[in-house]
Each structure stands twice: as structure tokens, then as C-alpha cells.
mmCIF file with all atom_site columns, C-alpha atoms and ligand atoms in Angstrom:
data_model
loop_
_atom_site.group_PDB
_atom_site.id
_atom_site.type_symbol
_atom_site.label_atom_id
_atom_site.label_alt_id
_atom_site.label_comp_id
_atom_site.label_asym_id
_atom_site.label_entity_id
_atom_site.label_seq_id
_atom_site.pdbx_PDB_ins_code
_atom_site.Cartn_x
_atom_site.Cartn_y
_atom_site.Cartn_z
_atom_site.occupancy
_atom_site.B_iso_or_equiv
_atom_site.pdbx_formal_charge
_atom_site.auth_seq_id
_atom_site.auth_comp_id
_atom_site.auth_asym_id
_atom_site.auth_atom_id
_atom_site.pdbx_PDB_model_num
ATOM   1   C  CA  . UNK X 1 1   ? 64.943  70.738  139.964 1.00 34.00 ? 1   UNK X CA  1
ATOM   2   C  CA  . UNK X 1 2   ? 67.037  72.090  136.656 1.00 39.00 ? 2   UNK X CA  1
ATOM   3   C  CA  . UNK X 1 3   ? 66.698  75.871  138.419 1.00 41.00 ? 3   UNK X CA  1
ATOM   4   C  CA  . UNK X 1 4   ? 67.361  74.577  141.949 1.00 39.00 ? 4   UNK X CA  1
ATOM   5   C  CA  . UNK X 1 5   ? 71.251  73.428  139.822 1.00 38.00 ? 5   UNK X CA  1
ATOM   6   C  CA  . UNK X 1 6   ? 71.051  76.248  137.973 1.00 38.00 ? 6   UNK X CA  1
ATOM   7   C  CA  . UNK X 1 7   ? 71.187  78.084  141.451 1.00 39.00 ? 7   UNK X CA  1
ATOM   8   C  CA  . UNK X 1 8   ? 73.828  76.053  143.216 1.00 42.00 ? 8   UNK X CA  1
ATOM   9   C  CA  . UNK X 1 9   ? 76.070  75.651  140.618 1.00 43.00 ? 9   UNK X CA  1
ATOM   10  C  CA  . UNK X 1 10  ? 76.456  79.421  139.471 1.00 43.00 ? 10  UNK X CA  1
ATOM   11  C  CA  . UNK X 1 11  ? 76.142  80.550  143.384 1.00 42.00 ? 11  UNK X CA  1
ATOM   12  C  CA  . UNK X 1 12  ? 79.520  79.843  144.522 1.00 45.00 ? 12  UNK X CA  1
ATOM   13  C  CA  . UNK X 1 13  ? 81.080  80.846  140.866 1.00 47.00 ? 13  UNK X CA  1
ATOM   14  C  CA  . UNK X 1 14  ? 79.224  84.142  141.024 1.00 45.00 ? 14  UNK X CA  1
ATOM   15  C  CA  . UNK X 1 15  ? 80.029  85.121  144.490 1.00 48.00 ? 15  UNK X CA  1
ATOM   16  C  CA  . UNK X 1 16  ? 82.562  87.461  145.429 1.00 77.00 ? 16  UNK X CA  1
ATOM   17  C  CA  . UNK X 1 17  ? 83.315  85.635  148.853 1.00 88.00 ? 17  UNK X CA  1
ATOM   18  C  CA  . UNK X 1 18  ? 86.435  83.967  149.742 1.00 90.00 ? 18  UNK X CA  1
ATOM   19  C  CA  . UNK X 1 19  ? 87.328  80.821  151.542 1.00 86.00 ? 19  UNK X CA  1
ATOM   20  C  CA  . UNK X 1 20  ? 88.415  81.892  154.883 1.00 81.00 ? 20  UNK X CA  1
ATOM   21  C  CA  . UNK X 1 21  ? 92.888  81.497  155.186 1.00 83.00 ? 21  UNK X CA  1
ATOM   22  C  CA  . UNK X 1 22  ? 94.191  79.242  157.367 1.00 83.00 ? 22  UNK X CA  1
ATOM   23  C  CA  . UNK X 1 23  ? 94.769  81.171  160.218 1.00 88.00 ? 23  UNK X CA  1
ATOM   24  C  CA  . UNK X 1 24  ? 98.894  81.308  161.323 1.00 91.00 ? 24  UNK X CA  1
ATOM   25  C  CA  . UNK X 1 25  ? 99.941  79.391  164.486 1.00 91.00 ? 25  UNK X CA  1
ATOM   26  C  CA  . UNK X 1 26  ? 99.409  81.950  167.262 1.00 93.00 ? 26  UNK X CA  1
ATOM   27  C  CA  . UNK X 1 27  ? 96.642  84.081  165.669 1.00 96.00 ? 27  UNK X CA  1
ATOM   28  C  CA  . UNK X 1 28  ? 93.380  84.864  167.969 1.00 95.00 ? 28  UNK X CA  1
ATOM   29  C  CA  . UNK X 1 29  ? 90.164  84.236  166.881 1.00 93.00 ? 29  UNK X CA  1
ATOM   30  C  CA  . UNK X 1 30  ? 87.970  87.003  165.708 1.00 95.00 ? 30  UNK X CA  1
ATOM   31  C  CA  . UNK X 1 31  ? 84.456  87.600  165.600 1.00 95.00 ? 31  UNK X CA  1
ATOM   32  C  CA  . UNK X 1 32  ? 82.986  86.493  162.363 1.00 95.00 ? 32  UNK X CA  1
ATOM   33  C  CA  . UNK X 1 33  ? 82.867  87.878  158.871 1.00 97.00 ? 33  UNK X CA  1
ATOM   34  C  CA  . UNK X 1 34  ? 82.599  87.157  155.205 1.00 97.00 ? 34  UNK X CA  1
ATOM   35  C  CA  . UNK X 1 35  ? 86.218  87.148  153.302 1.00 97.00 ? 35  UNK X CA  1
ATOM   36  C  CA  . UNK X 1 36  ? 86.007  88.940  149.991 1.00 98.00 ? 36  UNK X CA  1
ATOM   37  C  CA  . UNK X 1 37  ? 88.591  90.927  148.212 1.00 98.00 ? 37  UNK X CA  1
ATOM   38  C  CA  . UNK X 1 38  ? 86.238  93.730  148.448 1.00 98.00 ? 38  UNK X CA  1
ATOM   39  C  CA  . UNK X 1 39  ? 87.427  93.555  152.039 1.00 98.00 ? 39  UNK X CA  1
ATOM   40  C  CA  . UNK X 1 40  ? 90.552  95.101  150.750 1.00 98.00 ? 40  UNK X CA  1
ATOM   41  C  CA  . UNK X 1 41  ? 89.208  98.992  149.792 1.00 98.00 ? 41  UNK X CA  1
ATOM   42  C  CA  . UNK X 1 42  ? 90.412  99.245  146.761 1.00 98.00 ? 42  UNK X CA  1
ATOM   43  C  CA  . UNK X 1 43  ? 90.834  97.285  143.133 1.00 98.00 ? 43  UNK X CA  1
ATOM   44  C  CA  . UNK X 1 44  ? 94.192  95.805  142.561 1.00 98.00 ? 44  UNK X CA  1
ATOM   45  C  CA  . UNK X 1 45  ? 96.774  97.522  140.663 1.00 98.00 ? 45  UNK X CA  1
ATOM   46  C  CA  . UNK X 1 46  ? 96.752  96.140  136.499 1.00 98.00 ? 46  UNK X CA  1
ATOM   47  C  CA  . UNK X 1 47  ? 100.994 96.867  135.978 1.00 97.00 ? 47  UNK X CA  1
ATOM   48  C  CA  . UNK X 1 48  ? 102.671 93.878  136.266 1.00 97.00 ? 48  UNK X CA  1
ATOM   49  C  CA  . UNK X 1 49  ? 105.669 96.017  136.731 1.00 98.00 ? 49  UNK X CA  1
ATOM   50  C  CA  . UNK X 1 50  ? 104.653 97.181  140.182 1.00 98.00 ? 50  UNK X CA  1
ATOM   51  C  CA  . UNK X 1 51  ? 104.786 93.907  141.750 1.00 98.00 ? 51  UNK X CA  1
ATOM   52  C  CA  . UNK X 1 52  ? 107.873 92.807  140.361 1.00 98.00 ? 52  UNK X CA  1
ATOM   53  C  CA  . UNK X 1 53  ? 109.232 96.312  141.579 1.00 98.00 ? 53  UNK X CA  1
ATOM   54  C  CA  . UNK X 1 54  ? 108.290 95.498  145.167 1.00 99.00 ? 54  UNK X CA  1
ATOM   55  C  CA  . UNK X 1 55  ? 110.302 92.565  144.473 1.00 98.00 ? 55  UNK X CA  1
ATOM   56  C  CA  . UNK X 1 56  ? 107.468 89.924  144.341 1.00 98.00 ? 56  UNK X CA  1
ATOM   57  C  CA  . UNK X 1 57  ? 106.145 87.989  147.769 1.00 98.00 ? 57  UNK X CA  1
ATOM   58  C  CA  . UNK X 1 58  ? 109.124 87.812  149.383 1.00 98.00 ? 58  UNK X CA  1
ATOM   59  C  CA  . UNK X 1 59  ? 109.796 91.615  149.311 1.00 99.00 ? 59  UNK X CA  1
ATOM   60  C  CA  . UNK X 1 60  ? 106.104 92.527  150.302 1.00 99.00 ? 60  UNK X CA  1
ATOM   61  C  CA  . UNK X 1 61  ? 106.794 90.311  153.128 1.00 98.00 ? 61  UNK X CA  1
ATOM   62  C  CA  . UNK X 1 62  ? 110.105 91.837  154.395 1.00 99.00 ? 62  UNK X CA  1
ATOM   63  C  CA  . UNK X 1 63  ? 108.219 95.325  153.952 1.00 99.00 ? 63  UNK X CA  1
ATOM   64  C  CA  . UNK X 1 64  ? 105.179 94.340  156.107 1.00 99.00 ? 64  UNK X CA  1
ATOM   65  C  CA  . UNK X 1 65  ? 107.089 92.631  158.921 1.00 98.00 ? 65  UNK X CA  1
ATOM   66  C  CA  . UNK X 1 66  ? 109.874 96.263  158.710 1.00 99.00 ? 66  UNK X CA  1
ATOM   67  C  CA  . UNK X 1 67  ? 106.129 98.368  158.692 1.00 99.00 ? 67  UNK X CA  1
ATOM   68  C  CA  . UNK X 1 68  ? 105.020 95.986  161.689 1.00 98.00 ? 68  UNK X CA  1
ATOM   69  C  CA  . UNK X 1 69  ? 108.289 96.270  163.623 1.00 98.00 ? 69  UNK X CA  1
ATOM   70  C  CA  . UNK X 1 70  ? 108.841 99.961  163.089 1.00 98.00 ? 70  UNK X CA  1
ATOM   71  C  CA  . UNK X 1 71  ? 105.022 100.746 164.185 1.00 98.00 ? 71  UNK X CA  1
ATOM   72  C  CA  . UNK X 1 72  ? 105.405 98.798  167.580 1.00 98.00 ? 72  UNK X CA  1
ATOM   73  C  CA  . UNK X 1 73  ? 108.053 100.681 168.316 1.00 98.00 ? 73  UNK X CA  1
ATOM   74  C  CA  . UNK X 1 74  ? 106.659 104.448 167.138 1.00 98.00 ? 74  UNK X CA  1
ATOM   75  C  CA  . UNK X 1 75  ? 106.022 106.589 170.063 1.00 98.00 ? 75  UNK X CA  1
ATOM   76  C  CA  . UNK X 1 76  ? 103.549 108.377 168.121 1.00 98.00 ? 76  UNK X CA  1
ATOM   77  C  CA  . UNK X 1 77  ? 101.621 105.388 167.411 1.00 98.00 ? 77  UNK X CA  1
ATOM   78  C  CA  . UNK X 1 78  ? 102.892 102.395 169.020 1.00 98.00 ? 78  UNK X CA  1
ATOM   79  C  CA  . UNK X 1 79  ? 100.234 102.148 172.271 1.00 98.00 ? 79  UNK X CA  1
ATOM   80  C  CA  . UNK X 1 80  ? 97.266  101.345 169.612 1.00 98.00 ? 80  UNK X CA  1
ATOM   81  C  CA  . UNK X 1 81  ? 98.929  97.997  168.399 1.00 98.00 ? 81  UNK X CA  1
ATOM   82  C  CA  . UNK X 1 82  ? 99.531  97.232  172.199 1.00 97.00 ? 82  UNK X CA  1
ATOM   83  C  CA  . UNK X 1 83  ? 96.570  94.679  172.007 1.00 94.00 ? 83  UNK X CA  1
ATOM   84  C  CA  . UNK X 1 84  ? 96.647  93.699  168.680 1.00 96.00 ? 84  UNK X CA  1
ATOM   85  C  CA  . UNK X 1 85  ? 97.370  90.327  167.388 1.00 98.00 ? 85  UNK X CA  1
ATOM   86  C  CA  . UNK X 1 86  ? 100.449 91.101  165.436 1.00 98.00 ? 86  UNK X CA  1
ATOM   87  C  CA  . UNK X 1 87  ? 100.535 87.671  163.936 1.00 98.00 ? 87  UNK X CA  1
ATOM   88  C  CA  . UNK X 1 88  ? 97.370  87.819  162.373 1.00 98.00 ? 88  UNK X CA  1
ATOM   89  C  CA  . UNK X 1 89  ? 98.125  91.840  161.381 1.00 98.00 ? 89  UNK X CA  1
ATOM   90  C  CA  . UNK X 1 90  ? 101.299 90.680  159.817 1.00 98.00 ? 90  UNK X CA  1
ATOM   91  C  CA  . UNK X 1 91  ? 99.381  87.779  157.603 1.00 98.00 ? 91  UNK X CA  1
ATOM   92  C  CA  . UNK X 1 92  ? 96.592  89.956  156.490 1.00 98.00 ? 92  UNK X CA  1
ATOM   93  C  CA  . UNK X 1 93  ? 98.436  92.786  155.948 1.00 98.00 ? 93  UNK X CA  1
ATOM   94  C  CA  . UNK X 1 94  ? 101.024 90.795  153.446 1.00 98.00 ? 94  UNK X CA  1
ATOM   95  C  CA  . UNK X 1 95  ? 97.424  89.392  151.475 1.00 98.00 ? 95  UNK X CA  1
ATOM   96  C  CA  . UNK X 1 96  ? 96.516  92.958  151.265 1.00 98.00 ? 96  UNK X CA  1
ATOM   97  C  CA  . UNK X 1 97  ? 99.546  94.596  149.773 1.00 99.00 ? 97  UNK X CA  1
ATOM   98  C  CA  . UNK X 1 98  ? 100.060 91.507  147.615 1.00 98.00 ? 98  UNK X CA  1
ATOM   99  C  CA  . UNK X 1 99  ? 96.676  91.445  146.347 1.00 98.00 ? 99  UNK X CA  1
ATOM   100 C  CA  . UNK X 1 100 ? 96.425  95.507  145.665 1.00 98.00 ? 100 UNK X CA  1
ATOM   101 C  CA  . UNK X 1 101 ? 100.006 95.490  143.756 1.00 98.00 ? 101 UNK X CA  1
ATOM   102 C  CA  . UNK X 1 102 ? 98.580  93.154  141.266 1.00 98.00 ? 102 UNK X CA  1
ATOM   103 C  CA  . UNK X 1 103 ? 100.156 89.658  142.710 1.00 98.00 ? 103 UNK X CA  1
ATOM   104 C  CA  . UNK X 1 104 ? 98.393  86.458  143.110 1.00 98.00 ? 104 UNK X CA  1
ATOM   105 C  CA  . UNK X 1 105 ? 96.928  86.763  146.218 1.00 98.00 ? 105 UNK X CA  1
ATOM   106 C  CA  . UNK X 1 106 ? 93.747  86.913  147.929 1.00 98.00 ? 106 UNK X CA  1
ATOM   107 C  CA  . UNK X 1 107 ? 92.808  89.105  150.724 1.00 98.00 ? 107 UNK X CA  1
ATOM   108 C  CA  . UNK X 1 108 ? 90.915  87.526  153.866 1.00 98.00 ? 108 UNK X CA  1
ATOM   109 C  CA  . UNK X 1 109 ? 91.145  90.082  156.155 1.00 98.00 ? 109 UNK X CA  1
ATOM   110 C  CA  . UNK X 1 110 ? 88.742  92.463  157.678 1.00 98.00 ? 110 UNK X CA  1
ATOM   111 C  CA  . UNK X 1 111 ? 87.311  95.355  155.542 1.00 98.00 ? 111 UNK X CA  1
ATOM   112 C  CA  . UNK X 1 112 ? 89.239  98.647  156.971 1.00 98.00 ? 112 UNK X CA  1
ATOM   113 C  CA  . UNK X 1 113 ? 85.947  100.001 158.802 1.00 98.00 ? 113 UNK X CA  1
ATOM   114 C  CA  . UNK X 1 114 ? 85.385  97.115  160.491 1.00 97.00 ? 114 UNK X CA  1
ATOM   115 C  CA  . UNK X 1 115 ? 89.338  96.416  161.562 1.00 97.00 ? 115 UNK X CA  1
ATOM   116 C  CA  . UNK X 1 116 ? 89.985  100.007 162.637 1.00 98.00 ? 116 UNK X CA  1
ATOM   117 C  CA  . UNK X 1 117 ? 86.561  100.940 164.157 1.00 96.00 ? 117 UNK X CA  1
ATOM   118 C  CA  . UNK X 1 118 ? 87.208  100.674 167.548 1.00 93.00 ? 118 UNK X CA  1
ATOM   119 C  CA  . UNK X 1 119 ? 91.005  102.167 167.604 1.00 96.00 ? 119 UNK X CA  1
ATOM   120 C  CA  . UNK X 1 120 ? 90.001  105.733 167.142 1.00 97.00 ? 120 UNK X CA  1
ATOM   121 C  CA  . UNK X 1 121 ? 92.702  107.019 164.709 1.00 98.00 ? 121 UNK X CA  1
ATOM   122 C  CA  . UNK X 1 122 ? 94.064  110.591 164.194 1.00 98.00 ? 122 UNK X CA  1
ATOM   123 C  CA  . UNK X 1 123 ? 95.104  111.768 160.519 1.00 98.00 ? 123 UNK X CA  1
ATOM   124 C  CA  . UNK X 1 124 ? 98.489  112.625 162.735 1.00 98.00 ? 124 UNK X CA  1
ATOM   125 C  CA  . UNK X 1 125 ? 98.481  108.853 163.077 1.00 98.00 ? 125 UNK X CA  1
ATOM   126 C  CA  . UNK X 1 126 ? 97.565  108.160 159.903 1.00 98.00 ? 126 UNK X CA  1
ATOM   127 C  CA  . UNK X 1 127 ? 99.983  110.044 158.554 1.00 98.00 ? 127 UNK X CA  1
ATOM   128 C  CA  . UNK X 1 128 ? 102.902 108.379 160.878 1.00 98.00 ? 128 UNK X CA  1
ATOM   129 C  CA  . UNK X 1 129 ? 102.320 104.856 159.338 1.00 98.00 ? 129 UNK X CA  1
ATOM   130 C  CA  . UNK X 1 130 ? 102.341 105.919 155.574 1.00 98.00 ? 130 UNK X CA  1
ATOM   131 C  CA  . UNK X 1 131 ? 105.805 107.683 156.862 1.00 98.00 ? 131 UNK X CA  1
ATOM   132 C  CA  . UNK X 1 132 ? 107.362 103.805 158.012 1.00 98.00 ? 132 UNK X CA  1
ATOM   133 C  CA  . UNK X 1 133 ? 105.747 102.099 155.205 1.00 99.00 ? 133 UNK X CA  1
ATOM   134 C  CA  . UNK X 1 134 ? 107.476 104.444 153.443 1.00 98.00 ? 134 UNK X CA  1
ATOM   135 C  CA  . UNK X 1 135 ? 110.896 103.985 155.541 1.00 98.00 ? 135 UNK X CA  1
ATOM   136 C  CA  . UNK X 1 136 ? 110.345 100.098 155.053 1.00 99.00 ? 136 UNK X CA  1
ATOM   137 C  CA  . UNK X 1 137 ? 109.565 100.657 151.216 1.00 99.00 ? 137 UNK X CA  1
ATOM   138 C  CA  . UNK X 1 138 ? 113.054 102.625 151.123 1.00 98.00 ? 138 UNK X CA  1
ATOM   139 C  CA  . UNK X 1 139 ? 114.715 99.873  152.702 1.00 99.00 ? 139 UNK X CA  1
ATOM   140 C  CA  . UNK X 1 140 ? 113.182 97.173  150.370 1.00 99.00 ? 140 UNK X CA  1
ATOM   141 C  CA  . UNK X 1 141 ? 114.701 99.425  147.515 1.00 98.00 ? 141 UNK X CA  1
ATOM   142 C  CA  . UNK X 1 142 ? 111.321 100.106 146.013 1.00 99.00 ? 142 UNK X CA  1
ATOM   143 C  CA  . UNK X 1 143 ? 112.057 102.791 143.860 1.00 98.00 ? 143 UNK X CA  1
ATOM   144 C  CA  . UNK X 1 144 ? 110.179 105.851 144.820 1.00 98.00 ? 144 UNK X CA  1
ATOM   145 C  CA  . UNK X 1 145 ? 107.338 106.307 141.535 1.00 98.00 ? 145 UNK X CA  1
ATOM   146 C  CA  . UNK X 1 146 ? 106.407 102.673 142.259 1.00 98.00 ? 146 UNK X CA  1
ATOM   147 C  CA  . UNK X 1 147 ? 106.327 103.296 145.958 1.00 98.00 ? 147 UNK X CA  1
ATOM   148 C  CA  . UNK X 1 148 ? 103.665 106.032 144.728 1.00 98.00 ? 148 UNK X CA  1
ATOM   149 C  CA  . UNK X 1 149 ? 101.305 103.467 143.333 1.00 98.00 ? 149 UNK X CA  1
ATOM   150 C  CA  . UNK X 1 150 ? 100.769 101.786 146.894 1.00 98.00 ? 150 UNK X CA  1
ATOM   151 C  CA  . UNK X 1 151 ? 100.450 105.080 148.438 1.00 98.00 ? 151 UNK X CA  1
ATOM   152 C  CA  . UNK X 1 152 ? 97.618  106.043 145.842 1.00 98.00 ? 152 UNK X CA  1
ATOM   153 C  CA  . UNK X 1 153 ? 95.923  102.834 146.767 1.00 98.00 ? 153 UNK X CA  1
ATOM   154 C  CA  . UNK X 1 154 ? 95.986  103.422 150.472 1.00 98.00 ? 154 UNK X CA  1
ATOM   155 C  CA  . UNK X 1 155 ? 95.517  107.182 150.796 1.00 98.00 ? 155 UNK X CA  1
ATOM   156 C  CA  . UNK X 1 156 ? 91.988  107.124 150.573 1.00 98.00 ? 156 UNK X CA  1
ATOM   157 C  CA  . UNK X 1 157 ? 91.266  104.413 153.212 1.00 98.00 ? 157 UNK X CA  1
ATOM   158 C  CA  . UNK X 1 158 ? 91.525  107.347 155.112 1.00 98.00 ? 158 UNK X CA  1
ATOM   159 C  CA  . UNK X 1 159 ? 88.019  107.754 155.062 1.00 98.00 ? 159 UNK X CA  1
ATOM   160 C  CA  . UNK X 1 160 ? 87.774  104.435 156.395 1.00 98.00 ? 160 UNK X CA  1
ATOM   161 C  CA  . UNK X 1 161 ? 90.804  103.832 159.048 1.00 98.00 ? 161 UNK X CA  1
ATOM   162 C  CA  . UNK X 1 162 ? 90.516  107.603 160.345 1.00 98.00 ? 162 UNK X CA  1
ATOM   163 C  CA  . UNK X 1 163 ? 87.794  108.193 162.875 1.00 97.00 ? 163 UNK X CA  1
ATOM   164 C  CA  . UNK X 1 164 ? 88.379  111.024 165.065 1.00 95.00 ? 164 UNK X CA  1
HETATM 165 C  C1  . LIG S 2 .   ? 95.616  102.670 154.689 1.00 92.21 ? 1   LIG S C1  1
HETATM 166 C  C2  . LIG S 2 .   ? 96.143  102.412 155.859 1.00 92.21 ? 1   LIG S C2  1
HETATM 167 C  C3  . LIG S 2 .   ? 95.902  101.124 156.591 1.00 92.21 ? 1   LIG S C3  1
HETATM 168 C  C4  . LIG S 2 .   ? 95.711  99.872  156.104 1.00 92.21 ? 1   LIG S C4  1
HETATM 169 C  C5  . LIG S 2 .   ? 95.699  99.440  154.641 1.00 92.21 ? 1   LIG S C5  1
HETATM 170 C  C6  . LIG S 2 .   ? 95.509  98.990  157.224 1.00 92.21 ? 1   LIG S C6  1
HETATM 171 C  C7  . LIG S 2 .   ? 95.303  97.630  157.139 1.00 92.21 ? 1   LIG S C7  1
HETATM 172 C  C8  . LIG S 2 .   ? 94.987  96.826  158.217 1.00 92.21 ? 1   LIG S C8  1
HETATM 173 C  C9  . LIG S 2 .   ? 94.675  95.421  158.144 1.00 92.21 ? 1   LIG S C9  1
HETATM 174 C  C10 . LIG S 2 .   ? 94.715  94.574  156.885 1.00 92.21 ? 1   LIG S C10 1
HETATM 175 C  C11 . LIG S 2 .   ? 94.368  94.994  159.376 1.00 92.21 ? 1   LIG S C11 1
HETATM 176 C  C12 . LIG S 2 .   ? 93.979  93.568  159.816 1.00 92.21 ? 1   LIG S C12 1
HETATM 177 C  C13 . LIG S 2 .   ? 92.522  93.248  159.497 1.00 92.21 ? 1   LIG S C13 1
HETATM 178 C  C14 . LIG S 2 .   ? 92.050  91.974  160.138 1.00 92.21 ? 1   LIG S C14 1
HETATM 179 O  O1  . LIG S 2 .   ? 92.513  91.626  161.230 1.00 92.21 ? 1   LIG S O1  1
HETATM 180 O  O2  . LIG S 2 .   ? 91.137  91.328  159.584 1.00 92.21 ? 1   LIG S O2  1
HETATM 181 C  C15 . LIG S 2 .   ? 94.512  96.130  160.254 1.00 92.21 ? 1   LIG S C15 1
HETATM 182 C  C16 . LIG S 2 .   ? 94.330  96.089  161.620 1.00 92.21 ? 1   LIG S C16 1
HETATM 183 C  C17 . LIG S 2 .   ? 94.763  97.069  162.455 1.00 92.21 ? 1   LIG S C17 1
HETATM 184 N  N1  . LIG S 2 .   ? 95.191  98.317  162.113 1.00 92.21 ? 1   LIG S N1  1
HETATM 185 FE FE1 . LIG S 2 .   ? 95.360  99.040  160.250 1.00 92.21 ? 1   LIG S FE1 1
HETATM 186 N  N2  . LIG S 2 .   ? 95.597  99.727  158.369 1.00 92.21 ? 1   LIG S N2  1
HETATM 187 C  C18 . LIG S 2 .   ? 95.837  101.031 158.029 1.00 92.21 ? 1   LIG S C18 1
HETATM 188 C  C19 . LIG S 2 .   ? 96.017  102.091 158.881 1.00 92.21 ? 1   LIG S C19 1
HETATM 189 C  C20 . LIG S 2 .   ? 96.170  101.966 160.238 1.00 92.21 ? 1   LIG S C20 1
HETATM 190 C  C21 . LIG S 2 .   ? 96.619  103.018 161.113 1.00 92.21 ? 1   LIG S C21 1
HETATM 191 C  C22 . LIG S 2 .   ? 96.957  104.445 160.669 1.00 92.21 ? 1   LIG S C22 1
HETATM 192 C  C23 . LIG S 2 .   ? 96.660  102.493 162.363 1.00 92.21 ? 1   LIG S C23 1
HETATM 193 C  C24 . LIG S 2 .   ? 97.072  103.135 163.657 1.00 92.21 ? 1   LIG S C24 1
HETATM 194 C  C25 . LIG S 2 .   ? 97.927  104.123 163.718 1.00 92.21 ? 1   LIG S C25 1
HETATM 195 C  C26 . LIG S 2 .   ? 96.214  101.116 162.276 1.00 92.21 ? 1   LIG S C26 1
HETATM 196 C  C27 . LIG S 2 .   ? 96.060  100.264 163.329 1.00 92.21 ? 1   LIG S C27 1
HETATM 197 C  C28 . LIG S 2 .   ? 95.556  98.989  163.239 1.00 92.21 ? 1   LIG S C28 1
HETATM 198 C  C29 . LIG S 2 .   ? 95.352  98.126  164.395 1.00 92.21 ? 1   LIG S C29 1
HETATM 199 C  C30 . LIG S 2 .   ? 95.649  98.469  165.854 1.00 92.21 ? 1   LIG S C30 1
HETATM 200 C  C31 . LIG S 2 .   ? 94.854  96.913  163.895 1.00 92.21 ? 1   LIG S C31 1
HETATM 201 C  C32 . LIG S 2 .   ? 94.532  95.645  164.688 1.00 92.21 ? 1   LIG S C32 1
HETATM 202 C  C33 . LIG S 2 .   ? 93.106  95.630  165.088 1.00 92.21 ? 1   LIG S C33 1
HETATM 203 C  C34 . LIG S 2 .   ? 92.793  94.416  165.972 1.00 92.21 ? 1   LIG S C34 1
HETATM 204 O  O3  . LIG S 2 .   ? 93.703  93.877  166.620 1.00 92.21 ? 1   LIG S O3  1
HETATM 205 O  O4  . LIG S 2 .   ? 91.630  94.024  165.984 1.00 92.21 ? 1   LIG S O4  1
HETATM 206 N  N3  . LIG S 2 .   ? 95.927  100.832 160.963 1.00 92.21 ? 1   LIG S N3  1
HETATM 207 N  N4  . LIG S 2 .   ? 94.873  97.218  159.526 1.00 92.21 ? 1   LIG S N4  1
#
């Protein structure tokens, strides 16, 4: 009985996995997963600074929905979001960048194998969303060493997000 406590007590404080988020008015369902920060391909940034140089929530949100608006509209890249559920890319997307800059968020999305796995991406195309992040980081006034710490973060999810 005492080890059958022992068990569910430290269970939930030991694992990793994450309540799913309330999912935004308009999002689609998706096939089911297990939330966990992990999800998010790499550990969050430990600088305080960096977050406050993206200008907190409210500028990692202007910079996500600028990144989402400039993609949809990038010849280069803009048929593979055709079928996407922007709402739900936007919201995830947001808890990622949050949550690797160092800010008080959680990430619930997808891991980036499992999100990107059927969209068969090209480093060309790869390369042409780091360039509007980086347009939509410019905008946000993100000065440019700080805009260097997200890029470090997300340059290796390469290996993850490019498959052909
Ligand atoms: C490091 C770079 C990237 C990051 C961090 C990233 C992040 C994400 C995230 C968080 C999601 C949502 C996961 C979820 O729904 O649970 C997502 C989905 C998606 N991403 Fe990316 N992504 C990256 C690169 C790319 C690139 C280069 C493309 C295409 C040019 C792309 C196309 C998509 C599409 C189309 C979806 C929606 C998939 C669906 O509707 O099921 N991503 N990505």
C-alpha cells in the first residue's frame, strides 16, 4: 500500500509530460500525443536578457503572427502551409519561442519530427523561413546578437524539420 503512494504520488511530479493547452477557438484536432517540453528540440535559453530583448510575450507574439503572415505569402514556401491549421501553428509556435528564450511558458506542441514529417522540406526551404523570422525579428527591433540566440536554438532542428 505505502509503495503503491510512493508510486502515485512521485509519478506525476517526476514526469516530464505536460497537461495538454486548451486548444484556441478554430484549431483542428490532431491525432494524439504526449505534451512535454522535450517536444520543443532544444533546452531553453538561461539569459534572462534574451527574453526581455524579444520584448517579453507580447513581442514573441507579434513576431510569430509577422513569421506566420510573411510565410503564407512566400512563393518559395507558401503552398506547404496551404493545409495547415494556422491557428493552432500560430499558438504552438508562440509556446515554443517563449519557452526556448527562457520565458514562462510551456510548450504543447508536436515534437518537430512528428509535425514536419509528412511536408517533405528542402534546406532551400528551410533556409527561406529562418530568412522571415529573421525579417519579423528586424521588425520587432530585436537587436541582431540576441536575434542570434534563437537562431542557434533552431538551426539544428534541421535534422529534424528537413527531410528531403
Ligand atoms: C526550426 C525551424 C522550425 C520550427 C521551430 C518549426 C516549428 C513548428 C511547430 C511548433 C509546429 C506546430 C506543431 C504542432 O502542431 O503540434 C510546426 C508545424 C508546421 N511546420 Fe514548422 N517549424 C520549423 C520549420 C519549418 C519549415 C522550414 C517549414 C516549411 C517551409 C515548416 C512547415 C510547417 C508546417 C506546414 C506545419 C503544420 C503541419 C500541420 O498542419 O500538421 N516548418 N512547425
Amino acid at each position: 500500500m505505502y509503495r503503491f503512494c510512493v508510486a502515485a504520488l512521485a509519478g506525476p511530479l517526476l514526469s516530464a509530460t505536460l497537461a495538454m493547452a486548451e486548444p484556441l477557438p478554430g484549431e483542428l484536432p490532431v491525432d494524439p500525443y504526449e505534451a512535454s517540453n522535450e517536444n520543443a528540440g532544444a533546452a531553453p535559453l538561461e539569459n534572462p536578457d534574451v527574453f526581455v530583448a524579444f520584448h517579453g510575450q507580447a513581442g514573441i507574439d507579434r513576431i510569430v503572427d509577422d513569421l506566420v503572415d510573411r510565410v503564407i505569402v512566400d512563393p518559395r514556401i507558401e503552398g506547404i502551409f496551404r493545409a495547415s491549421d494556422l491557428v493552432r501553428l500560430r499558438r504552438t509556435l508562440k509556446e515554443q519561442f517563449c519557452y526556448l528564450l527562457g520565458g514562462p511558458c510551456d510548450y504543447t506542441g508536436r515534437d518537430m519530427v512528428e509535425a514536419h514529417k509528412d511536408q517533405g522540406i528542402t534546406m532551400r526551404e528551410f533556409n527561406a523561413l529562418v530568412e522571415s523570422l529573421q525579417l519579423a525579428m528586424d521588425t520587432e527591433g530585436v537587436p541582431f546578437a540576441m536575434q542570434n540566440r534563437l537562431i542557434a536554438k533552431l538551426a539544428p532542428m534541421q535534422r529534424d524539420v528537413v527531410t528531403r
